[in-house]
Amino acid sequence: MDAQKNISVTHCKKCMVKNLTIVGQQEALRRIISTLTNKNEDLQNFLETVDNTLTGLQDESWKVMSELEAELELLRSTLEEKGAELRAAIKEEQQRKEAELQNQLSEGKFALLSCEELLEFANQTLTITNEEEFLKVTKKRSKTQNQRHEVTMAPAFRLSTRLAASENMSQFTVDFSVERAELQRLHFLPVPRAPEVDASSCVARDNTITVAWRPAGEDAPDGNSGSGRVGCYEVEYRKTNRDNALRTAGEACWEKIQDIRETQVTITDLKFDSQFIVIRVRARNKTAAGEFSEPVVMETRAFNFSFDAASAHPELKVQSDTVTWEPQGVKGHDPRLKGKDPKPSHMILYWLILLMFFSAVCVIYTFLSLYSLRTETGSDSQVENL
């Protein structure tokens, strides 16, 4: 019998150990499943974030590419306008000189023709050997000159042999090497680098959060480290129930606070109805905004409660964290104003003050009782020692 009892006890112990081992393995497996489930959810949120980032990257790339093409088109149009202006100046000067030279050429041809006629007449006159006929011809020529107002010989003597314009156009010589060098230096505008949120200086308390950060490159001599002078800061925050910065579907969107001139900001009038709040900051200059800082997750500890409508007074209308009631004893009160702008009556304030007074009395009475008990205990100990 004793041997059978020992065998039974040993068998029971083995079964218990086996059951404990199975329970432990099951518990470990449950923890693994829970961890894998959380990790799976995190991966899904991460993939969704990556997909949204890719979409945003494509949109932003298209936007900046369009802006670049617009700026290049403005440069091209400006260059074309300036080129047309310079070409017009050259053509205008060319036409002016051509007109003056053409006018001088016409006058020269007319004078040359007059000279040729005069030479021909003179040569023909020299061939006359009869003196009487010679005088007759010269006399006739003199009368003809008077009738034509002496135009035969006048052009040759009035014409100036000095050119009215030269072929020199050196005043329109161009050298755009400096401008080409400026064009070669065309580059994107500098934007501020991402600031660094000082997590140790961030405080979340009483539905108010204070966020502080350090500008990037503040140790550089010029204060901006070549990343563009900071004009202001932008802070974005959103509520979440997760202790990481990944945004899940259905969570709150980012809320913005812009045009911050200091390196800290206090956000008031919040409602700590979530476990955490995510903060990120970026700097902005006159032209563009830089990258956001690494998100910082702040825990928003708060005691959230709601009123129990079932145990409330029948005349009170309870909805979550709001209590309204109908005014009593007010003559001529408009019934349409029921439940609007509720304000506590003097009676409620009286009972609240009375409740606070009795609470204080109870605390003092408890303290005195404990002190008396401690004093009596000390006296009894002294008596026993005697």
mmCIF file of C-alpha atoms in Angstrom:
data_model
loop_
_atom_site.group_PDB
_atom_site.id
_atom_site.type_symbol
_atom_site.label_atom_id
_atom_site.label_comp_id
_atom_site.label_asym_id
_atom_site.label_seq_id
_atom_site.Cartn_x
_atom_site.Cartn_y
_atom_site.Cartn_z
ATOM 1 C CA MET A 1 0.000 0.000 0.000
ATOM 2 C CA ASP A 2 2.776 2.391 0.861
ATOM 3 C CA ALA A 3 4.464 1.619 -2.437
ATOM 4 C CA GLN A 4 1.244 2.265 -4.313
ATOM 5 C CA LYS A 5 0.798 5.558 -2.443
ATOM 6 C CA ASN A 6 4.329 6.584 -3.312
ATOM 7 C CA ILE A 7 3.754 5.715 -6.958
ATOM 8 C CA SER A 8 0.505 7.719 -6.961
ATOM 9 C CA VAL A 9 2.157 10.737 -5.328
ATOM 10 C CA THR A 10 5.047 10.574 -7.769
ATOM 11 C CA HIS A 11 2.629 10.280 -10.680
ATOM 12 C CA CYS A 12 0.630 13.263 -9.384
ATOM 13 C CA LYS A 13 3.783 15.291 -8.994
ATOM 14 C CA LYS A 14 4.818 14.468 -12.535
ATOM 15 C CA CYS A 15 1.370 15.416 -13.802
ATOM 16 C CA MET A 16 1.489 18.681 -11.883
ATOM 17 C CA VAL A 17 4.961 19.479 -13.207
ATOM 18 C CA LYS A 18 3.811 18.582 -16.696
ATOM 19 C CA ASN A 19 0.702 20.736 -16.337
ATOM 20 C CA LEU A 20 2.766 23.627 -14.975
ATOM 21 C CA THR A 21 5.170 23.248 -17.871
ATOM 22 C CA ILE A 22 2.311 23.286 -20.366
ATOM 23 C CA VAL A 23 0.749 26.313 -18.666
ATOM 24 C CA GLY A 24 4.081 28.125 -18.739
ATOM 25 C CA GLN A 25 4.590 27.297 -22.381
ATOM 26 C CA GLN A 26 1.063 28.422 -23.203
ATOM 27 C CA GLU A 27 1.629 31.678 -21.324
ATOM 28 C CA ALA A 28 4.917 32.240 -23.153
ATOM 29 C CA LEU A 29 3.191 31.470 -26.435
ATOM 30 C CA ARG A 30 0.448 33.990 -25.605
ATOM 31 C CA ARG A 31 3.088 36.633 -24.902
ATOM 32 C CA ILE A 32 4.778 35.825 -28.210
ATOM 33 C CA ILE A 33 1.446 36.074 -30.023
ATOM 34 C CA SER A 34 0.722 39.410 -28.332
ATOM 35 C CA THR A 35 4.169 40.703 -29.258
ATOM 36 C CA LEU A 36 3.793 39.518 -32.847
ATOM 37 C CA THR A 37 0.334 41.095 -33.066
ATOM 38 C CA ASN A 38 1.672 44.437 -31.867
ATOM 39 C CA LYS A 39 4.635 44.158 -34.205
ATOM 40 C CA ASN A 40 2.325 43.282 -37.097
ATOM 41 C CA GLU A 41 0.219 46.355 -36.371
ATOM 42 C CA ASP A 42 3.347 48.501 -36.145
ATOM 43 C CA LEU A 43 4.581 47.161 -39.481
ATOM 44 C CA GLN A 44 1.232 47.860 -41.126
ATOM 45 C CA ASN A 45 1.276 51.406 -39.790
ATOM 46 C CA PHE A 46 4.878 51.798 -40.927
ATOM 47 C CA LEU A 47 4.086 50.562 -44.435
ATOM 48 C CA GLU A 48 1.125 52.919 -44.607
ATOM 49 C CA THR A 49 3.377 55.773 -43.491
ATOM 50 C CA VAL A 50 5.966 54.859 -46.138
ATOM 51 C CA ASP A 51 3.268 54.708 -48.812
ATOM 52 C CA ASN A 52 1.895 58.106 -47.790
ATOM 53 C CA THR A 53 5.423 59.503 -47.748
ATOM 54 C CA LEU A 54 6.045 58.214 -51.275
ATOM 55 C CA THR A 55 2.838 59.849 -52.459
ATOM 56 C CA GLY A 56 3.787 63.087 -50.740
ATOM 57 C CA LEU A 57 7.280 62.879 -52.231
ATOM 58 C CA GLN A 58 5.859 62.579 -55.731
ATOM 59 C CA ASP A 59 3.539 65.529 -55.152
ATOM 60 C CA GLU A 60 6.305 67.684 -53.686
ATOM 61 C CA SER A 61 8.709 66.733 -56.497
ATOM 62 C CA TRP A 62 6.137 67.693 -59.112
ATOM 63 C CA LYS A 63 5.507 70.959 -57.281
ATOM 64 C CA VAL A 64 9.158 72.017 -57.048
ATOM 65 C CA MET A 65 9.798 70.866 -60.634
ATOM 66 C CA SER A 66 6.919 73.038 -61.831
ATOM 67 C CA GLU A 67 8.280 75.979 -59.857
ATOM 68 C CA LEU A 68 11.738 75.408 -61.368
ATOM 69 C CA GLU A 69 10.348 75.322 -64.909
ATOM 70 C CA ALA A 70 8.376 78.490 -64.228
ATOM 71 C CA GLU A 71 11.496 80.285 -62.969
ATOM 72 C CA LEU A 72 13.552 79.074 -65.942
ATOM 73 C CA GLU A 73 10.819 80.241 -68.293
ATOM 74 C CA LEU A 74 10.922 83.651 -66.640
ATOM 75 C CA LEU A 75 14.687 83.722 -67.120
ATOM 76 C CA ARG A 76 14.311 82.769 -70.779
ATOM 77 C CA SER A 77 11.609 85.349 -71.393
ATOM 78 C CA THR A 78 13.645 88.022 -69.615
ATOM 79 C CA LEU A 79 16.705 87.108 -71.688
ATOM 80 C CA GLU A 80 14.665 87.221 -74.888
ATOM 81 C CA GLU A 81 13.220 90.612 -73.975
ATOM 82 C CA LYS A 82 16.657 91.999 -73.202
ATOM 83 C CA GLY A 83 18.079 90.490 -76.394
ATOM 84 C CA ALA A 84 15.279 92.046 -78.444
ATOM 85 C CA GLU A 85 15.991 95.408 -76.801
ATOM 86 C CA LEU A 86 19.710 95.204 -77.635
ATOM 87 C CA ARG A 87 19.009 94.073 -81.210
ATOM 88 C CA ALA A 88 16.602 96.964 -81.662
ATOM 89 C CA ALA A 89 19.262 99.430 -80.497
ATOM 90 C CA ILE A 90 21.788 98.058 -83.013
ATOM 91 C CA LYS A 91 19.277 98.108 -85.874
ATOM 92 C CA GLU A 92 18.197 101.649 -85.023
ATOM 93 C CA GLU A 93 21.778 102.913 -85.136
ATOM 94 C CA GLN A 94 22.423 100.999 -88.346
ATOM 95 C CA GLN A 95 19.351 102.504 -90.024
ATOM 96 C CA ARG A 96 20.319 106.016 -88.898
ATOM 97 C CA LYS A 97 23.805 105.728 -90.337
ATOM 98 C CA GLU A 98 22.536 104.093 -93.521
ATOM 99 C CA ALA A 99 20.043 106.932 -94.049
ATOM 100 C CA GLU A 100 22.739 109.583 -93.627
ATOM 101 C CA LEU A 101 25.158 107.766 -95.930
ATOM 102 C CA GLN A 102 22.434 107.160 -98.541
ATOM 103 C CA ASN A 103 21.556 110.856 -98.475
ATOM 104 C CA GLN A 104 25.219 111.773 -98.854
ATOM 105 C CA LEU A 105 25.561 109.244 -101.673
ATOM 106 C CA SER A 106 22.611 110.755 -103.550
ATOM 107 C CA GLU A 107 24.004 114.270 -103.191
ATOM 108 C CA GLY A 108 27.421 113.061 -104.385
ATOM 109 C CA LYS A 109 25.949 111.381 -107.445
ATOM 110 C CA PHE A 110 24.036 114.522 -108.334
ATOM 111 C CA ALA A 111 27.160 116.642 -107.938
ATOM 112 C CA LEU A 112 29.158 114.163 -110.023
ATOM 113 C CA LEU A 113 26.601 114.323 -112.794
ATOM 114 C CA SER A 114 26.758 118.114 -112.787
ATOM 115 C CA CYS A 115 30.537 118.003 -112.949
ATOM 116 C CA GLU A 116 30.431 115.615 -115.903
ATOM 117 C CA GLU A 117 28.058 117.892 -117.796
ATOM 118 C CA LEU A 118 30.300 120.877 -117.085
ATOM 119 C CA LEU A 119 33.396 118.996 -118.224
ATOM 120 C CA GLU A 120 31.702 117.911 -121.424
ATOM 121 C CA PHE A 121 30.633 121.489 -122.174
ATOM 122 C CA ALA A 122 34.094 122.800 -121.416
ATOM 123 C CA ASN A 123 35.769 120.231 -123.651
ATOM 124 C CA GLN A 124 33.367 120.963 -126.502
ATOM 125 C CA THR A 125 33.933 124.707 -126.098
ATOM 126 C CA LEU A 126 37.697 124.259 -126.290
ATOM 127 C CA THR A 127 37.348 122.623 -129.690
ATOM 128 C CA ILE A 128 35.799 125.810 -131.200
ATOM 129 C CA THR A 129 38.411 127.745 -133.194
ATOM 130 C CA ASN A 130 36.231 130.629 -134.366
ATOM 131 C CA GLU A 131 36.381 133.438 -131.821
ATOM 132 C CA GLU A 132 32.964 134.857 -132.707
ATOM 133 C CA GLU A 133 31.329 131.446 -132.365
ATOM 134 C CA PHE A 134 33.212 130.802 -129.079
ATOM 135 C CA LEU A 135 31.890 134.042 -127.539
ATOM 136 C CA LYS A 136 28.410 133.230 -128.760
ATOM 137 C CA VAL A 137 28.465 129.791 -127.097
ATOM 138 C CA THR A 138 29.795 131.066 -123.775
ATOM 139 C CA LYS A 139 27.278 133.891 -123.751
ATOM 140 C CA LYS A 140 24.464 131.434 -124.347
ATOM 141 C CA ARG A 141 25.736 129.214 -121.523
ATOM 142 C CA SER A 142 25.805 132.126 -119.125
ATOM 143 C CA LYS A 143 22.151 132.947 -119.878
ATOM 144 C CA THR A 144 21.217 129.283 -119.293
ATOM 145 C CA GLN A 145 22.952 129.324 -115.910
ATOM 146 C CA ASN A 146 20.967 132.375 -114.811
ATOM 147 C CA GLN A 147 17.723 130.683 -115.806
ATOM 148 C CA ARG A 148 18.558 127.551 -113.779
ATOM 149 C CA HIS A 149 19.579 129.519 -110.688
ATOM 150 C CA GLU A 150 23.165 128.372 -110.984
ATOM 151 C CA VAL A 151 22.362 124.740 -110.173
ATOM 152 C CA THR A 152 24.853 123.441 -112.692
ATOM 153 C CA MET A 153 27.997 124.149 -110.717
ATOM 154 C CA ALA A 154 26.555 124.698 -107.177
ATOM 155 C CA PRO A 155 26.295 121.013 -105.999
ATOM 156 C CA ALA A 156 29.912 120.261 -106.739
ATOM 157 C CA PHE A 157 31.096 123.190 -104.658
ATOM 158 C CA ARG A 158 28.537 122.810 -101.804
ATOM 159 C CA LEU A 159 29.038 119.079 -101.296
ATOM 160 C CA SER A 160 31.157 118.120 -98.280
ATOM 161 C CA THR A 161 33.563 115.257 -98.785
ATOM 162 C CA ARG A 162 33.468 114.344 -95.105
ATOM 163 C CA LEU A 163 31.528 111.163 -94.308
ATOM 164 C CA ALA A 164 28.285 111.755 -92.454
ATOM 165 C CA ALA A 165 28.696 108.456 -90.521
ATOM 166 C CA SER A 166 31.332 105.800 -90.006
ATOM 167 C CA GLU A 167 31.109 102.038 -90.142
ATOM 168 C CA ASN A 168 32.269 101.752 -86.535
ATOM 169 C CA MET A 169 29.730 100.004 -84.239
ATOM 170 C CA SER A 170 32.040 99.256 -81.334
ATOM 171 C CA GLN A 171 29.697 100.992 -78.884
ATOM 172 C CA PHE A 172 27.493 97.911 -79.133
ATOM 173 C CA THR A 173 30.185 95.423 -78.153
ATOM 174 C CA VAL A 174 28.966 93.020 -75.458
ATOM 175 C CA ASP A 175 30.640 90.785 -72.899
ATOM 176 C CA PHE A 176 28.310 88.732 -70.734
ATOM 177 C CA SER A 177 30.982 86.662 -69.009
ATOM 178 C CA VAL A 178 30.009 88.078 -65.601
ATOM 179 C CA GLU A 179 26.352 87.337 -66.236
ATOM 180 C CA ARG A 180 27.188 83.829 -67.432
ATOM 181 C CA ALA A 181 29.133 83.292 -64.236
ATOM 182 C CA GLU A 182 26.101 84.474 -62.282
ATOM 183 C CA LEU A 183 23.924 82.043 -64.197
ATOM 184 C CA GLN A 184 26.360 79.262 -63.427
ATOM 185 C CA ARG A 185 25.904 80.064 -59.750
ATOM 186 C CA LEU A 186 22.151 79.608 -59.926
ATOM 187 C CA HIS A 187 21.137 77.175 -57.193
ATOM 188 C CA PHE A 188 18.326 76.304 -54.861
ATOM 189 C CA LEU A 189 17.518 78.624 -51.995
ATOM 190 C CA PRO A 190 18.980 77.651 -48.618
ATOM 191 C CA VAL A 191 16.431 76.372 -46.117
ATOM 192 C CA PRO A 192 16.911 75.980 -42.353
ATOM 193 C CA ARG A 193 17.896 72.612 -41.016
ATOM 194 C CA ALA A 194 15.657 70.699 -38.644
ATOM 195 C CA PRO A 195 15.808 71.914 -35.033
ATOM 196 C CA GLU A 196 16.259 69.520 -32.131
ATOM 197 C CA VAL A 197 13.467 69.202 -29.587
ATOM 198 C CA ASP A 198 14.761 69.349 -26.008
ATOM 199 C CA ALA A 199 12.749 66.534 -24.460
ATOM 200 C CA SER A 200 14.041 67.283 -20.962
ATOM 201 C CA SER A 201 12.507 70.774 -21.105
ATOM 202 C CA CYS A 202 9.136 69.646 -22.443
ATOM 203 C CA VAL A 203 6.367 69.574 -19.835
ATOM 204 C CA ALA A 204 2.793 68.271 -20.059
ATOM 205 C CA ARG A 205 0.586 69.239 -17.121
ATOM 206 C CA ASP A 206 -2.942 70.484 -16.453
ATOM 207 C CA ASN A 207 -4.076 70.323 -20.085
ATOM 208 C CA THR A 208 -1.101 72.478 -21.066
ATOM 209 C CA ILE A 209 2.142 71.480 -22.750
ATOM 210 C CA THR A 210 5.377 73.436 -23.022
ATOM 211 C CA VAL A 211 7.736 72.542 -25.874
ATOM 212 C CA ALA A 212 11.350 73.736 -26.119
ATOM 213 C CA TRP A 213 13.910 73.136 -28.851
ATOM 214 C CA ARG A 214 17.399 74.072 -29.997
ATOM 215 C CA PRO A 215 18.061 75.586 -33.443
ATOM 216 C CA ALA A 216 20.277 73.564 -35.747
ATOM 217 C CA GLY A 217 23.826 74.848 -36.076
ATOM 218 C CA GLU A 218 23.551 77.268 -33.167
ATOM 219 C CA ASP A 219 27.210 76.563 -32.319
ATOM 220 C CA ALA A 220 28.331 77.923 -35.718
ATOM 221 C CA PRO A 221 29.890 81.430 -35.681
ATOM 222 C CA ASP A 222 27.259 82.884 -37.973
ATOM 223 C CA GLY A 223 24.397 81.262 -36.099
ATOM 224 C CA ASN A 224 22.917 79.554 -39.132
ATOM 225 C CA SER A 225 25.684 77.215 -40.306
ATOM 226 C CA GLY A 226 24.975 78.052 -43.938
ATOM 227 C CA SER A 227 21.519 76.513 -43.824
ATOM 228 C CA GLY A 228 19.515 79.697 -44.186
ATOM 229 C CA ARG A 229 18.671 82.275 -41.555
ATOM 230 C CA VAL A 230 15.658 81.296 -39.442
ATOM 231 C CA GLY A 231 12.702 83.661 -39.582
ATOM 232 C CA CYS A 232 10.208 81.759 -37.435
ATOM 233 C CA TYR A 233 9.213 78.282 -36.288
ATOM 234 C CA GLU A 234 6.206 76.040 -36.794
ATOM 235 C CA VAL A 235 5.017 73.490 -34.232
ATOM 236 C CA GLU A 236 2.716 70.604 -35.083
ATOM 237 C CA TYR A 237 1.127 68.247 -32.570
ATOM 238 C CA ARG A 238 -1.435 65.467 -32.568
ATOM 239 C CA LYS A 239 -2.989 63.181 -29.985
ATOM 240 C CA THR A 240 -2.411 59.444 -29.953
ATOM 241 C CA ASN A 241 -2.781 56.425 -27.705
ATOM 242 C CA ARG A 242 0.475 54.850 -28.878
ATOM 243 C CA ASP A 243 3.942 55.517 -27.528
ATOM 244 C CA ASN A 244 5.477 55.941 -31.001
ATOM 245 C CA ALA A 245 5.255 58.588 -33.698
ATOM 246 C CA LEU A 246 3.619 56.371 -36.333
ATOM 247 C CA ARG A 247 0.155 57.573 -37.250
ATOM 248 C CA THR A 248 -2.555 54.966 -37.589
ATOM 249 C CA ALA A 249 -5.731 55.251 -39.588
ATOM 250 C CA GLY A 250 -8.448 57.140 -37.767
ATOM 251 C CA GLU A 251 -6.115 59.009 -35.432
ATOM 252 C CA ALA A 252 -6.166 62.772 -35.079
ATOM 253 C CA CYS A 253 -4.519 64.899 -37.744
ATOM 254 C CA TRP A 254 -1.678 67.330 -37.130
ATOM 255 C CA GLU A 255 -2.621 70.664 -35.615
ATOM 256 C CA LYS A 256 -0.368 73.632 -36.389
ATOM 257 C CA ILE A 257 0.935 76.659 -34.538
ATOM 258 C CA GLN A 258 2.738 79.082 -36.848
ATOM 259 C CA ASP A 259 4.875 82.214 -36.655
ATOM 260 C CA ILE A 260 6.702 81.362 -33.423
ATOM 261 C CA ARG A 261 9.630 83.714 -32.837
ATOM 262 C CA GLU A 262 11.104 82.067 -29.726
ATOM 263 C CA THR A 263 12.624 78.622 -29.203
ATOM 264 C CA GLN A 264 9.761 77.449 -27.018
ATOM 265 C CA VAL A 265 5.992 77.609 -26.976
ATOM 266 C CA THR A 266 3.244 76.850 -24.470
ATOM 267 C CA ILE A 267 0.046 75.320 -25.827
ATOM 268 C CA THR A 268 -2.942 75.884 -23.558
ATOM 269 C CA ASP A 269 -6.629 74.962 -23.529
ATOM 270 C CA LEU A 270 -5.931 71.363 -24.486
ATOM 271 C CA LYS A 271 -7.865 68.338 -23.333
ATOM 272 C CA PHE A 272 -5.793 65.383 -22.215
ATOM 273 C CA ASP A 273 -8.205 62.735 -23.471
ATOM 274 C CA SER A 274 -5.435 60.575 -24.956
ATOM 275 C CA GLN A 275 -2.428 58.853 -23.417
ATOM 276 C CA PHE A 276 0.227 60.622 -25.483
ATOM 277 C CA ILE A 277 0.770 63.639 -27.676
ATOM 278 C CA VAL A 278 3.332 63.785 -30.514
ATOM 279 C CA ILE A 279 5.285 67.003 -31.096
ATOM 280 C CA ARG A 280 7.475 68.067 -34.011
ATOM 281 C CA VAL A 281 9.060 71.408 -34.955
ATOM 282 C CA ARG A 282 10.502 72.924 -38.108
ATOM 283 C CA ALA A 283 12.169 76.219 -38.942
ATOM 284 C CA ARG A 284 11.134 78.605 -41.717
ATOM 285 C CA ASN A 285 12.920 81.471 -43.448
ATOM 286 C CA LYS A 286 11.573 84.086 -45.861
ATOM 287 C CA THR A 287 11.213 81.620 -48.716
ATOM 288 C CA ALA A 288 10.568 78.088 -47.497
ATOM 289 C CA ALA A 289 10.315 75.741 -44.531
ATOM 290 C CA GLY A 290 12.905 73.134 -43.620
ATOM 291 C CA GLU A 291 12.608 69.555 -42.452
ATOM 292 C CA PHE A 292 10.675 68.635 -39.333
ATOM 293 C CA SER A 293 12.553 67.591 -36.240
ATOM 294 C CA GLU A 294 12.413 64.061 -34.942
ATOM 295 C CA PRO A 295 8.960 63.600 -33.382
ATOM 296 C CA VAL A 296 8.856 63.559 -29.599
ATOM 297 C CA VAL A 297 6.160 61.587 -27.791
ATOM 298 C CA MET A 298 4.973 63.169 -24.534
ATOM 299 C CA GLU A 299 2.814 61.353 -22.008
ATOM 300 C CA THR A 300 -0.303 63.308 -21.062
ATOM 301 C CA ARG A 301 -1.255 62.094 -17.626
ATOM 302 C CA ALA A 302 -4.737 63.116 -16.575
ATOM 303 C CA PHE A 303 -7.624 61.829 -14.475
ATOM 304 C CA ASN A 304 -10.458 61.488 -16.953
ATOM 305 C CA PHE A 305 -13.934 60.934 -15.605
ATOM 306 C CA SER A 306 -17.502 61.289 -16.753
ATOM 307 C CA PHE A 307 -20.770 61.871 -14.918
ATOM 308 C CA ASP A 308 -23.108 58.970 -14.254
ATOM 309 C CA ALA A 309 -26.451 59.832 -15.751
ATOM 310 C CA ALA A 310 -28.158 56.895 -14.014
ATOM 311 C CA SER A 311 -27.412 58.106 -10.479
ATOM 312 C CA ALA A 312 -27.840 61.821 -11.194
ATOM 313 C CA HIS A 313 -30.722 63.965 -9.958
ATOM 314 C CA PRO A 314 -33.787 63.672 -12.186
ATOM 315 C CA GLU A 315 -33.744 67.404 -12.916
ATOM 316 C CA LEU A 316 -30.137 67.282 -14.148
ATOM 317 C CA LYS A 317 -29.317 66.488 -17.746
ATOM 318 C CA VAL A 318 -26.017 64.614 -17.825
ATOM 319 C CA GLN A 319 -24.095 64.055 -21.041
ATOM 320 C CA SER A 320 -20.550 62.698 -20.650
ATOM 321 C CA ASP A 321 -18.674 65.563 -18.931
ATOM 322 C CA THR A 322 -21.441 68.180 -19.199
ATOM 323 C CA VAL A 323 -24.293 68.852 -16.766
ATOM 324 C CA THR A 324 -27.200 71.183 -17.561
ATOM 325 C CA TRP A 325 -30.403 71.990 -15.723
ATOM 326 C CA GLU A 326 -33.497 74.091 -16.128
ATOM 327 C CA PRO A 327 -33.627 77.430 -14.260
ATOM 328 C CA GLN A 328 -36.028 77.544 -11.323
ATOM 329 C CA GLY A 329 -37.982 80.505 -9.997
ATOM 330 C CA VAL A 330 -37.153 82.930 -12.797
ATOM 331 C CA LYS A 331 -40.145 84.882 -14.010
ATOM 332 C CA GLY A 332 -40.513 85.587 -17.673
ATOM 333 C CA HIS A 333 -37.738 83.155 -18.552
ATOM 334 C CA ASP A 334 -37.634 82.183 -22.205
ATOM 335 C CA PRO A 335 -38.079 78.393 -22.403
ATOM 336 C CA ARG A 336 -35.894 78.331 -25.529
ATOM 337 C CA LEU A 337 -32.853 79.083 -23.359
ATOM 338 C CA LYS A 338 -33.139 75.871 -21.383
ATOM 339 C CA GLY A 339 -29.841 74.046 -21.105
ATOM 340 C CA LYS A 340 -27.804 76.908 -22.569
ATOM 341 C CA ASP A 341 -24.943 78.607 -20.777
ATOM 342 C CA PRO A 342 -25.415 76.710 -17.510
ATOM 343 C CA LYS A 343 -24.161 78.544 -14.403
ATOM 344 C CA PRO A 344 -24.102 77.180 -10.822
ATOM 345 C CA SER A 345 -26.657 78.694 -8.492
ATOM 346 C CA HIS A 346 -25.797 80.192 -5.083
ATOM 347 C CA MET A 347 -27.283 77.167 -3.349
ATOM 348 C CA ILE A 348 -24.925 74.797 -5.152
ATOM 349 C CA LEU A 349 -21.966 76.993 -4.241
ATOM 350 C CA TYR A 350 -23.119 77.018 -0.615
ATOM 351 C CA TRP A 351 -23.250 73.219 -0.449
ATOM 352 C CA LEU A 352 -19.860 72.929 -2.147
ATOM 353 C CA ILE A 353 -18.274 75.275 0.405
ATOM 354 C CA LEU A 354 -19.978 73.428 3.257
ATOM 355 C CA LEU A 355 -18.716 70.089 1.919
ATOM 356 C CA MET A 356 -15.174 71.431 1.700
ATOM 357 C CA PHE A 357 -15.424 72.719 5.295
ATOM 358 C CA PHE A 358 -16.582 69.361 6.672
ATOM 359 C CA SER A 359 -13.839 67.590 4.706
ATOM 360 C CA ALA A 360 -11.234 69.853 6.283
ATOM 361 C CA VAL A 361 -12.724 69.229 9.761
ATOM 362 C CA CYS A 362 -12.568 65.471 9.187
ATOM 363 C CA VAL A 363 -8.934 65.661 8.132
ATOM 364 C CA ILE A 364 -8.014 67.710 11.219
ATOM 365 C CA TYR A 365 -9.956 65.357 13.514
ATOM 366 C CA THR A 366 -8.198 62.321 12.011
ATOM 367 C CA PHE A 367 -4.805 63.961 12.447
ATOM 368 C CA LEU A 368 -5.542 64.819 16.111
ATOM 369 C CA SER A 369 -6.793 61.287 16.807
ATOM 370 C CA LEU A 370 -3.639 59.750 15.378
ATOM 371 C CA TYR A 371 -1.495 62.162 17.364
ATOM 372 C CA SER A 372 -3.383 61.338 20.612
ATOM 373 C CA LEU A 373 -3.080 57.619 19.970
ATOM 374 C CA ARG A 374 0.640 57.944 19.383
ATOM 375 C CA THR A 375 1.033 59.965 22.602
ATOM 376 C CA GLU A 376 -0.894 57.392 24.662
ATOM 377 C CA THR A 377 1.142 54.562 23.188
ATOM 378 C CA GLY A 378 4.344 56.331 24.160
ATOM 379 C CA SER A 379 3.068 56.845 27.756
ATOM 380 C CA ASP A 380 2.145 53.168 28.133
ATOM 381 C CA SER A 381 5.603 52.165 26.987
ATOM 382 C CA GLN A 382 7.190 54.396 29.588
ATOM 383 C CA VAL A 383 4.959 52.893 32.316
ATOM 384 C CA GLU A 384 5.916 49.368 31.316
ATOM 385 C CA ASN A 385 9.590 50.306 31.433
ATOM 386 C CA LEU A 386 9.166 51.573 34.985
#
